[in-house]
Short mmCIF file of C-alpha atoms and ligand atoms in Angstrom, two decimals:
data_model
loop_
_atom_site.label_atom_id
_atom_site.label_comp_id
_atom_site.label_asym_id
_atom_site.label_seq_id
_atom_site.Cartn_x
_atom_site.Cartn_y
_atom_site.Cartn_z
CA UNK A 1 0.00 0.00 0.00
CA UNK A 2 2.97 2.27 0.84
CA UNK A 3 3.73 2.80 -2.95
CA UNK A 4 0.93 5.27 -3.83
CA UNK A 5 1.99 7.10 -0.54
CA UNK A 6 5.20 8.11 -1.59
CA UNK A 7 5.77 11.79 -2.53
CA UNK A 8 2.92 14.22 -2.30
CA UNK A 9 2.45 13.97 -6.10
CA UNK A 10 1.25 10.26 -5.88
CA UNK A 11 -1.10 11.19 -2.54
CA UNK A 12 -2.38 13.80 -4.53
CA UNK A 13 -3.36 12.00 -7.77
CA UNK A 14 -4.66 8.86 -6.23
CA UNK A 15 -6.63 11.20 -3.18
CA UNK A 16 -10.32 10.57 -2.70
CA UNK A 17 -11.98 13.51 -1.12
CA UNK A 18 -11.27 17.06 -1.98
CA UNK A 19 -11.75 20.59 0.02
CA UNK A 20 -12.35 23.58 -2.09
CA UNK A 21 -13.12 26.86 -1.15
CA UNK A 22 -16.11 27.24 -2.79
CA UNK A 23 -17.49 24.30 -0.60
CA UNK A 24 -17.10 26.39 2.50
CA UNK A 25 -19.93 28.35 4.21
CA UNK A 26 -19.29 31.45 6.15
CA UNK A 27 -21.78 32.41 9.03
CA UNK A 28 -22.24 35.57 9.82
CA UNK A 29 -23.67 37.45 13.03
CA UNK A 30 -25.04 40.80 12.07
CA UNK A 31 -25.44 43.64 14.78
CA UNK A 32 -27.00 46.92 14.68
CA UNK A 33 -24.70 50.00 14.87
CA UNK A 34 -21.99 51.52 12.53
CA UNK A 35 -18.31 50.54 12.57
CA UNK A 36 -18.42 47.79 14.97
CA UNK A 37 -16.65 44.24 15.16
CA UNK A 38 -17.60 42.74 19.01
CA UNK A 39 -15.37 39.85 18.95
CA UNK A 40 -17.11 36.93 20.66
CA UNK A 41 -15.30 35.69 23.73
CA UNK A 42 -15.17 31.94 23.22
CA UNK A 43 -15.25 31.93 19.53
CA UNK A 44 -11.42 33.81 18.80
CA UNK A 45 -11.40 35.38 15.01
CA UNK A 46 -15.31 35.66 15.12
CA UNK A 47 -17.28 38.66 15.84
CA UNK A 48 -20.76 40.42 15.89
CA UNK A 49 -20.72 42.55 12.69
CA UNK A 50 -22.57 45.74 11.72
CA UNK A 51 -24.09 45.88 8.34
CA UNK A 52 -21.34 47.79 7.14
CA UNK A 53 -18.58 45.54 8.24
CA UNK A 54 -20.64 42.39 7.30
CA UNK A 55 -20.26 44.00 3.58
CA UNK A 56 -16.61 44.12 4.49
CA UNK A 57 -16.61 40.61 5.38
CA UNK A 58 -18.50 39.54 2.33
CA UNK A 59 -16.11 41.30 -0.24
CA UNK A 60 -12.85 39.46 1.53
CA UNK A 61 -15.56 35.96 1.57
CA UNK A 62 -15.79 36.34 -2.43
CA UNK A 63 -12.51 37.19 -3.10
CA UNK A 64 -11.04 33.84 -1.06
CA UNK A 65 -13.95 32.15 -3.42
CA UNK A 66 -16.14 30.83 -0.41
CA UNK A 67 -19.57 29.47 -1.28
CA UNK A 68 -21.65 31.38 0.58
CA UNK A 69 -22.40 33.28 4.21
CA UNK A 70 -24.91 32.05 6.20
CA UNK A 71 -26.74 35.18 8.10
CA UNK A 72 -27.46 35.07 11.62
CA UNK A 73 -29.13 38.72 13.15
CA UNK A 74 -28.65 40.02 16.79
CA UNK A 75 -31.85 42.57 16.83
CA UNK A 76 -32.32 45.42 19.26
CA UNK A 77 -35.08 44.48 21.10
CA UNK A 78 -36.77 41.27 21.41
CA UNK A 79 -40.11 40.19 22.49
CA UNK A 80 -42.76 37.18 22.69
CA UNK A 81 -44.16 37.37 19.19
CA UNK A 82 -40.23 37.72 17.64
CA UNK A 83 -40.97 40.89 15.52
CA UNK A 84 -37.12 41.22 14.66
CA UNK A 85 -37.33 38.43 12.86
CA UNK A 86 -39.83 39.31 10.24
CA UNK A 87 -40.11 42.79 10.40
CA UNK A 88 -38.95 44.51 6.90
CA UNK A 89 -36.75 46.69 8.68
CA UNK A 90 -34.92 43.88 10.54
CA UNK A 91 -31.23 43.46 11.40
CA UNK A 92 -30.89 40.68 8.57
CA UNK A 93 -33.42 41.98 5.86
CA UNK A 94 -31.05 45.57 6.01
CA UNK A 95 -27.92 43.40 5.95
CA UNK A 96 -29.66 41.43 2.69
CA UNK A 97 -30.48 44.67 0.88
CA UNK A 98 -26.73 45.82 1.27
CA UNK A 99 -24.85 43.52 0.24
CA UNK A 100 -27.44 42.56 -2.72
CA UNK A 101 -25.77 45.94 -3.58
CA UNK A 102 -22.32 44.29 -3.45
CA UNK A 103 -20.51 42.75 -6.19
CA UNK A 104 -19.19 39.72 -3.95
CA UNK A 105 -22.94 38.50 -3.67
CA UNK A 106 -22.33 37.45 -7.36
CA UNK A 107 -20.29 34.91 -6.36
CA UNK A 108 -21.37 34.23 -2.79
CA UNK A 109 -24.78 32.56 -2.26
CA UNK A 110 -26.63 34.75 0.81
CA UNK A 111 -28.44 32.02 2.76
CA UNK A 112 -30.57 33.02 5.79
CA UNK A 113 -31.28 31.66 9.11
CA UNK A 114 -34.89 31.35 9.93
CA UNK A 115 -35.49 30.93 13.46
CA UNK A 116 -37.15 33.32 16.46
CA UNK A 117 -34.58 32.07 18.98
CA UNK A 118 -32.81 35.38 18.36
CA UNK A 119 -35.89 37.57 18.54
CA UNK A 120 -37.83 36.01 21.39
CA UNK A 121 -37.35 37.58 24.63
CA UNK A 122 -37.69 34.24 26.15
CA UNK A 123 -34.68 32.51 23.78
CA UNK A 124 -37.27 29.44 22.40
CA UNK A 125 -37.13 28.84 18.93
CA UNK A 126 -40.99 29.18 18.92
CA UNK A 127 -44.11 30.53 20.60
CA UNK A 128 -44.29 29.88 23.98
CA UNK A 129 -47.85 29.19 25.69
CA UNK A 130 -47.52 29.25 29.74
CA UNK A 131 -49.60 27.02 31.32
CA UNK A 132 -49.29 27.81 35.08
CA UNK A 133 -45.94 27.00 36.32
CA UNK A 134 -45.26 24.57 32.94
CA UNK A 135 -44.68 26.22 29.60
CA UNK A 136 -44.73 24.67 26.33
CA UNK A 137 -43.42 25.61 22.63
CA UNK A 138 -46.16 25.29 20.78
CA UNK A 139 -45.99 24.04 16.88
CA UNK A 140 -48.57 25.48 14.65
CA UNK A 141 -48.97 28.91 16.22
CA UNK A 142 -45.12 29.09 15.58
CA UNK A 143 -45.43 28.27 11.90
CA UNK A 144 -46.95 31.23 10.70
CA UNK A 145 -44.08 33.05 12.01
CA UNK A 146 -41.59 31.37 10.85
CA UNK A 147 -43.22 31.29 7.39
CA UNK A 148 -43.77 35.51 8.13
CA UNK A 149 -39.68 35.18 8.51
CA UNK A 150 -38.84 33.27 5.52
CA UNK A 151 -40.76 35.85 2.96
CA UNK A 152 -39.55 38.55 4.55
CA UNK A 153 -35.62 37.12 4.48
CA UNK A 154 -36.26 36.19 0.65
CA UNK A 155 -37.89 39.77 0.00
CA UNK A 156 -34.99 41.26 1.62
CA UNK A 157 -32.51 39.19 -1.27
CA UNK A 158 -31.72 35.70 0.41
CA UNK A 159 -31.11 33.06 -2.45
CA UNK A 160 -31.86 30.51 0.11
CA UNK A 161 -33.95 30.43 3.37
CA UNK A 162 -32.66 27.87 5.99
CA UNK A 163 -34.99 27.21 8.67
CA UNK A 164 -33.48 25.69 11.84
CA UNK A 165 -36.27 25.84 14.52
CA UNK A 166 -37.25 22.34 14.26
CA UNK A 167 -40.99 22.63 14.36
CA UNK A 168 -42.85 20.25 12.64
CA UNK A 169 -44.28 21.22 9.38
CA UNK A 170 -42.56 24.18 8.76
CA UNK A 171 -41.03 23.69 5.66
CA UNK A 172 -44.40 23.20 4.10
CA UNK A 173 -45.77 26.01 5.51
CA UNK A 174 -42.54 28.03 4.53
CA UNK A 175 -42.92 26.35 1.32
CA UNK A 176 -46.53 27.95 0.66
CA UNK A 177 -45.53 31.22 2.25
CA UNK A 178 -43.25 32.05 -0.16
CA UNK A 179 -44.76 30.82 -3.27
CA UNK A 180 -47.93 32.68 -1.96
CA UNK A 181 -45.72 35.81 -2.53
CA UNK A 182 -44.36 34.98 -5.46
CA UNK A 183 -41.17 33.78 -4.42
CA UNK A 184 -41.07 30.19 -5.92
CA UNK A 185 -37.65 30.45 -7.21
CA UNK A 186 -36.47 30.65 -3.39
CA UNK A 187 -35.05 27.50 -2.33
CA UNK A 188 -35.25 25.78 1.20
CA UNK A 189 -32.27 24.42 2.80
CA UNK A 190 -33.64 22.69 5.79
CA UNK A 191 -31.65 22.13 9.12
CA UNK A 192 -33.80 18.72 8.91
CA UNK A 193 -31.88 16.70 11.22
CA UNK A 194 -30.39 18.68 14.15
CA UNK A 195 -29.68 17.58 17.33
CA UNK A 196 -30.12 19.17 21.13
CA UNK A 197 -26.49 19.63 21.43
CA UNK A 198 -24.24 21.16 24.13
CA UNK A 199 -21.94 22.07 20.82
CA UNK A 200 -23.90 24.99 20.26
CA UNK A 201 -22.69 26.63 23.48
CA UNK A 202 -20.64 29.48 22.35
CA UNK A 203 -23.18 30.09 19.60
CA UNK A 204 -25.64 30.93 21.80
CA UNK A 205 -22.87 34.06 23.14
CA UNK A 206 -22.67 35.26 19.86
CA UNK A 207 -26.32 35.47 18.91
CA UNK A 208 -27.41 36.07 22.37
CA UNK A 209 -29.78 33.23 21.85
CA UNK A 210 -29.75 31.40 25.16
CA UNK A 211 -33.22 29.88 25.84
CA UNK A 212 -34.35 32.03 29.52
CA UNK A 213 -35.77 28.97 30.99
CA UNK A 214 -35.58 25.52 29.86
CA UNK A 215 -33.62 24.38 26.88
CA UNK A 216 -34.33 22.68 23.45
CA UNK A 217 -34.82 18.79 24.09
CA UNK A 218 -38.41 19.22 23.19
CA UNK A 219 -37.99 19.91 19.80
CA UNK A 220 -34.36 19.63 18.94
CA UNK A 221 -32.99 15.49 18.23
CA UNK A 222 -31.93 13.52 21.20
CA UNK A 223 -28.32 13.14 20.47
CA UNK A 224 -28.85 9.19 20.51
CA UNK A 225 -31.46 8.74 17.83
CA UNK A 226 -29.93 8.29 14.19
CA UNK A 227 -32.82 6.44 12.91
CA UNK A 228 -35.12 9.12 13.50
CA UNK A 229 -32.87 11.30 11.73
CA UNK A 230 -33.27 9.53 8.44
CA UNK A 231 -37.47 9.85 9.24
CA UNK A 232 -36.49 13.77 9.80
CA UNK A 233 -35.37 14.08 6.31
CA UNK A 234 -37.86 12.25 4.82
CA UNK A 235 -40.59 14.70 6.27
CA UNK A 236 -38.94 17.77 4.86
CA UNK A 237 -38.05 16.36 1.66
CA UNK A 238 -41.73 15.22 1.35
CA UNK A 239 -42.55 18.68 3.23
CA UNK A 240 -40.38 20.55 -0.51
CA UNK A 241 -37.13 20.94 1.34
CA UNK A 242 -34.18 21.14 -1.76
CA UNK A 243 -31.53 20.22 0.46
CA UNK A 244 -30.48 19.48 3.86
CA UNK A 245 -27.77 20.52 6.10
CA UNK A 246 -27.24 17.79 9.27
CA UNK A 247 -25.74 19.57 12.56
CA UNK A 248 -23.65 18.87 14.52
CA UNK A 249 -20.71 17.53 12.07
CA UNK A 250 -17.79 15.59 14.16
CA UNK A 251 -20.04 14.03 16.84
CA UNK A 252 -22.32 13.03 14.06
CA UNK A 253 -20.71 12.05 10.95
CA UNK A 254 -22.18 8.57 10.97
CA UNK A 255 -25.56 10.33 10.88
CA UNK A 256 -24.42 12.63 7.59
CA UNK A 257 -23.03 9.33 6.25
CA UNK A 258 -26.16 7.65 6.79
CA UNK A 259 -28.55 10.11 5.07
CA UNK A 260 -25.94 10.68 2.23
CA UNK A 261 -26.70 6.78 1.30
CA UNK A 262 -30.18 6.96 1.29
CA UNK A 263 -31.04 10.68 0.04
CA UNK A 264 -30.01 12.15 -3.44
CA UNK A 265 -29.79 15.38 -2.07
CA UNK A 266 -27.17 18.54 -2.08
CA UNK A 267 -26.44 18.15 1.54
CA UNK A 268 -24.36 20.06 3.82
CA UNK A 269 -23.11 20.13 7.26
CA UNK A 270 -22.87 22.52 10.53
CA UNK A 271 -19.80 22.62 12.27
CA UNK A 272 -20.72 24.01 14.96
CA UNK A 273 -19.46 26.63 17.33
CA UNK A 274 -18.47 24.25 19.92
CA UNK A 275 -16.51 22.16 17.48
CA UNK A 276 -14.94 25.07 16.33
CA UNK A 277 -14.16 26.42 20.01
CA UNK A 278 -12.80 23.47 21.24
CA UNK A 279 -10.05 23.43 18.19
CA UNK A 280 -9.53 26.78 18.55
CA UNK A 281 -8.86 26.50 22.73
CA UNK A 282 -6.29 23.66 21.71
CA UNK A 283 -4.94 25.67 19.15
CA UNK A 284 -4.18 28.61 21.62
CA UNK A 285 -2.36 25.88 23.98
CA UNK A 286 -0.27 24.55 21.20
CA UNK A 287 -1.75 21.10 21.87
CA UNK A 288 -2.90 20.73 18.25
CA UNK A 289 -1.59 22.20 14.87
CA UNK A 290 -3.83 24.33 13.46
CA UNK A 291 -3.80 24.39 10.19
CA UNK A 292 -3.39 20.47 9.56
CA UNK A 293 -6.29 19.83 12.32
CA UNK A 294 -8.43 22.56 11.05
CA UNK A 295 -8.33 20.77 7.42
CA UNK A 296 -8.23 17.46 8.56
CA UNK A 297 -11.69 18.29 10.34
CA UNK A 298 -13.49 19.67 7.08
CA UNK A 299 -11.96 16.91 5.50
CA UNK A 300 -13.79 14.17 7.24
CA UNK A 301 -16.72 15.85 6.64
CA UNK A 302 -16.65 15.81 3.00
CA UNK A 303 -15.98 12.19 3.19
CA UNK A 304 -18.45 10.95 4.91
CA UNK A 305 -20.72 12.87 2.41
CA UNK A 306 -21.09 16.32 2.48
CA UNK A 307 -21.02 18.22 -0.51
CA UNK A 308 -20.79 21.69 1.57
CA UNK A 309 -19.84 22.71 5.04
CA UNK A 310 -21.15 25.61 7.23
CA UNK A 311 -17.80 26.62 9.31
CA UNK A 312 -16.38 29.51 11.21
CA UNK A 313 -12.88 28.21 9.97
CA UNK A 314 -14.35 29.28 6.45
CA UNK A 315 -11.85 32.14 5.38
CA UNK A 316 -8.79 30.85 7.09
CA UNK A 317 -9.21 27.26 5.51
CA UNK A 318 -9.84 29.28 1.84
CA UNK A 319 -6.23 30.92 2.23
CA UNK A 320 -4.70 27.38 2.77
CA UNK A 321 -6.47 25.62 -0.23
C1 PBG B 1 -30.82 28.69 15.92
C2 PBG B 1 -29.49 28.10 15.66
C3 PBG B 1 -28.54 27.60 16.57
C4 PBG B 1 -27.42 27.26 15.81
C5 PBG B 1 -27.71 27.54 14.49
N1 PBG B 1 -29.00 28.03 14.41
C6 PBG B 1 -28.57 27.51 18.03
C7 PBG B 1 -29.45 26.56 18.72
O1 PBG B 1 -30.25 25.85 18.12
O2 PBG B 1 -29.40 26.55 19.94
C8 PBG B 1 -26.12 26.72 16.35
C9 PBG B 1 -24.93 26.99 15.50
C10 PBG B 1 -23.63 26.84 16.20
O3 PBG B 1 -23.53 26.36 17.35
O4 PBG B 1 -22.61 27.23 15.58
N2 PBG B 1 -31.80 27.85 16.40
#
């Protein structure tokens, strides 16, 4: 076997899996204001950007020849009904009609989050119905929302809306929001299988997301149920979903592996801020090399089958390719 592994010419002719740049997904965390980069404490080299620096950060994303930024929005106020979210004049709907002005969203494909967990003043990725001391998110009444969300993203210039709430259903009802408003061309990238998972820690610091009370088990996947991710998928296929983006990646690449044999799908993958924090804390330590860890992480991704990958190590794995 040791033949073929000779001199980096051989590895590289006979090699399997390859890493591009334009298979890399940027997210981005918008913030209102002018001017300002908030770097987020457990997440070094990522920060809360205002919409003019989150133009900045899409010119330097299309000239490294990434895929794509995925937005996230930090609004300024929140409250039960998560206005922010679908409000015209929203954090991510102004960032959207910027850099639709830009020449980098040419080349980069502007996907946005849908989900209230930003915009709630609770933190739940849904409506919340109290019920004396016990509180519940409740489905349908969150639907309509989230399908309020998804127009008003695409309106705003998203190619792609990405819903990542996990409420059942909502990919059909986004589905019918947005061809009700003429927006049929507008893709859905569902975030069909996602799991409760403590990996989304630091995320929850940068988009000042954390649920108040509670936490996500009752509609995010329990971390040990694979099987059920393959029925998760099937819904929102059924549901019109174009393609589907499984999250978290490392802890779950036998799930992404799973659904890439059964489903001929694009499909991408989340590595998540956790995953990303954890590399980065070893990084600072010196326990782990950066650059070869950092690729050898997206790597595995793209072979156990995803054609794209959402990561925070998006620019500085670009410059390396
Ligand atoms: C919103 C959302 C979350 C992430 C992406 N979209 C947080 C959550 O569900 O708690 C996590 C992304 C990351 O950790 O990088 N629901």
């Amino acid at each position: 076997m040791r033949r073929m592994r000779r001199t980096e010419a051989l590895r590289q002719l006979v090699r399997e899996t390859r890493l591009e740049p334009g298979q890399l997904v940027l997210p981005v965390f918008v913030c209102p204001g002018e001017g300002v980069r908030k770097p987020i404490g457990s997440m070094p080299g990522v920060a809360n950007l205002s919409v003019d620096e989150a133009v900045k950060e899409a010119e330097a994303a299309a000239e490294l020849g990434l895929g794509g930024l995925l937005l996230f929005g930090l609004p300024e106020t929140k409250d039960e009904q998560a206005t922010g979210a679908w409000d015209p004049a929203g954090i991510v709907q102004t960032a959207l009609r910027a850099l639709r002005q830009t020449a980098a969203a040419k080349s980069l494909v502007l996907i946005a989050d849908v989900c209230l967990c930003e915009y709630t003043s609770h933190g739940h990725c849904g409506v919340v119905r109290q019920q004396g001391d016990a509180y519940s998110v409740a489905n349908d009444p969150s639907l309509e929302l989230l399908a309020r969300t998804a127009v008003s993203l695409a309106q705003a210039g998203a190619d792609i809306v990405a819903p990542s709430d996990m409420m059942d259903g909502r990919v059909a009802a986004i589905r019918k929001g947005l061809d009700a408003a003429a927006l049929e061309e507008t893709p859905i990238l569902s975030y069909a299988a996602k799991f409760a998972s403590a990996f989304y820690g630091p995320f929850r610091e940068a988009a000042d997301s954390a649920p108040q009370f509670g936490d996500r088990r009752s509609y995010q996947m329990d971390p040990a149920n694979g099987r059920e991710a393959m029925r998760e998928i099937a819904l929102d296929l059924d549901e019109g979903a174009e393609m589907i983006l499984m999250k978290p990646g490392m802890p779950y690449l036998d799930v992404l592996h799973a659904a890439r044999e059964r489903f001929e799908v694009p499909m991408g993958v989340y590595q998540v801020s956790g995953e990303y924090s954890m590399l980065q804390a070893a990084f600072a330590r010196g326990w782990l090399e950066p650059e070869r860890t950092m690729l050898e992480s997206l790597t595995g991704m793209r072979r156990a089958g995803a054609d794209f990958i959402v990561t925070y190590f998006a620019k500085d794995a670009a410059r390396l390719l």
